[in-house]
Amino acid sequence: MTNMDNNEAKILQDAELKMVNGGAARPISSRKIEKGIIAIISKKFNVPASTINMNTTWDDLSADSLDVVDVVSSIEEEFEYKKPTNPIKTIGDLLP
């Protein structure tokens, strides 16, 4: 592996598996992030978490653009990461 490959892998790992906790980073699983995203959306839209999955669309939730911004902000705050710049069409698009 080249240095660039190592750096890219480190950046990807940091983006996907780190959450800051009192200044100390600790790994967090993708599944835990997924559950957290579902919990945030469940609370925001007052729907059972069991009805939400990574293929759920914003239309499924009757969400408008302000709802999406609110959810993204909550997720960024909760998990201390910035959402990738790809379009957010499904809940799965929120995963780092």
Short mmCIF file of C-alpha atoms in Angstrom, two decimals:
data_model
loop_
_atom_site.label_atom_id
_atom_site.label_comp_id
_atom_site.label_asym_id
_atom_site.label_seq_id
_atom_site.Cartn_x
_atom_site.Cartn_y
_atom_site.Cartn_z
CA MET A 1 0.00 0.00 0.00
CA THR A 2 1.29 3.48 -0.80
CA ASN A 3 1.29 6.36 1.66
CA MET A 4 -1.63 7.90 -0.19
CA ASP A 5 -3.58 4.66 0.13
CA ASN A 6 -2.83 4.55 3.87
CA ASN A 7 -3.93 8.17 4.29
CA GLU A 8 -7.13 7.58 2.34
CA ALA A 9 -7.89 4.49 4.41
CA LYS A 10 -7.29 6.45 7.63
CA ILE A 11 -9.59 9.27 6.50
CA LEU A 12 -12.29 6.77 5.57
CA GLN A 13 -11.93 4.94 8.87
CA ASP A 14 -12.09 8.20 10.81
CA ALA A 15 -15.20 9.31 8.92
CA GLU A 16 -16.99 6.01 9.38
CA LEU A 17 -15.92 4.76 12.77
CA LYS A 18 -15.14 7.68 15.07
CA MET A 19 -17.26 9.64 17.43
CA VAL A 20 -15.83 12.22 19.77
CA ASN A 21 -16.60 11.61 23.42
CA GLY A 22 -15.25 14.26 25.76
CA GLY A 23 -12.31 14.93 23.45
CA ALA A 24 -11.33 11.26 23.18
CA ALA A 25 -12.23 9.45 19.98
CA ARG A 26 -13.70 5.99 20.25
CA PRO A 27 -14.82 3.60 17.54
CA ILE A 28 -18.49 3.35 16.78
CA SER A 29 -19.97 0.64 14.59
CA SER A 30 -21.88 1.36 11.40
CA ARG A 31 -24.80 -0.57 12.89
CA LYS A 32 -24.85 1.72 15.93
CA ILE A 33 -24.85 4.77 13.65
CA GLU A 34 -27.67 3.22 11.61
CA LYS A 35 -29.72 2.60 14.76
CA GLY A 36 -29.04 6.15 15.93
CA ILE A 37 -30.15 7.62 12.61
CA ILE A 38 -33.34 5.56 12.71
CA ALA A 39 -34.01 6.68 16.30
CA ILE A 40 -33.59 10.35 15.36
CA ILE A 41 -35.92 9.98 12.38
CA SER A 42 -38.45 7.97 14.37
CA LYS A 43 -38.64 10.69 17.00
CA LYS A 44 -38.72 13.56 14.47
CA PHE A 45 -41.56 12.07 12.41
CA ASN A 46 -43.32 10.24 15.26
CA VAL A 47 -43.21 6.88 13.46
CA PRO A 48 -42.18 3.48 14.85
CA ALA A 49 -38.49 2.74 14.32
CA SER A 50 -39.50 -0.69 13.01
CA THR A 51 -41.05 1.01 9.95
CA ILE A 52 -37.79 2.77 8.98
CA ASN A 53 -34.91 1.16 7.13
CA MET A 54 -32.01 2.33 4.99
CA ASN A 55 -34.22 2.28 1.87
CA THR A 56 -36.89 4.55 3.39
CA THR A 57 -37.25 7.72 1.34
CA TRP A 58 -38.13 11.21 2.49
CA ASP A 59 -41.36 10.90 0.52
CA ASP A 60 -42.20 7.82 2.59
CA LEU A 61 -41.99 10.08 5.65
CA SER A 62 -43.81 13.01 4.01
CA ALA A 63 -40.73 15.10 4.74
CA ASP A 64 -40.04 18.48 3.18
CA SER A 65 -36.62 20.04 2.61
CA LEU A 66 -36.61 21.75 6.02
CA ASP A 67 -37.27 18.39 7.69
CA VAL A 68 -34.28 16.92 5.86
CA VAL A 69 -32.03 19.79 6.95
CA ASP A 70 -33.21 19.36 10.55
CA VAL A 71 -32.54 15.61 10.51
CA VAL A 72 -29.10 16.05 8.91
CA SER A 73 -28.18 18.67 11.52
CA SER A 74 -29.30 16.37 14.34
CA ILE A 75 -27.28 13.47 12.96
CA GLU A 76 -24.19 15.60 12.42
CA GLU A 77 -24.46 16.85 15.99
CA GLU A 78 -25.11 13.42 17.50
CA PHE A 79 -22.32 11.61 15.68
CA GLU A 80 -20.02 14.58 15.08
CA TYR A 81 -19.47 13.99 11.40
CA LYS A 82 -20.41 15.84 8.25
CA LYS A 83 -22.77 14.12 5.88
CA PRO A 84 -21.19 13.16 2.56
CA THR A 85 -22.00 15.57 -0.25
CA ASN A 86 -24.00 13.01 -2.23
CA PRO A 87 -27.73 13.67 -2.64
CA ILE A 88 -29.90 12.42 0.22
CA LYS A 89 -32.69 10.40 -1.36
CA THR A 90 -32.95 7.61 1.21
CA ILE A 91 -32.14 7.24 4.88
CA GLY A 92 -29.14 5.11 3.88
CA ASP A 93 -27.63 8.15 2.14
CA LEU A 94 -27.09 9.65 5.60
CA LEU A 95 -24.53 7.01 6.58
CA PRO A 96 -20.91 8.16 6.55
#
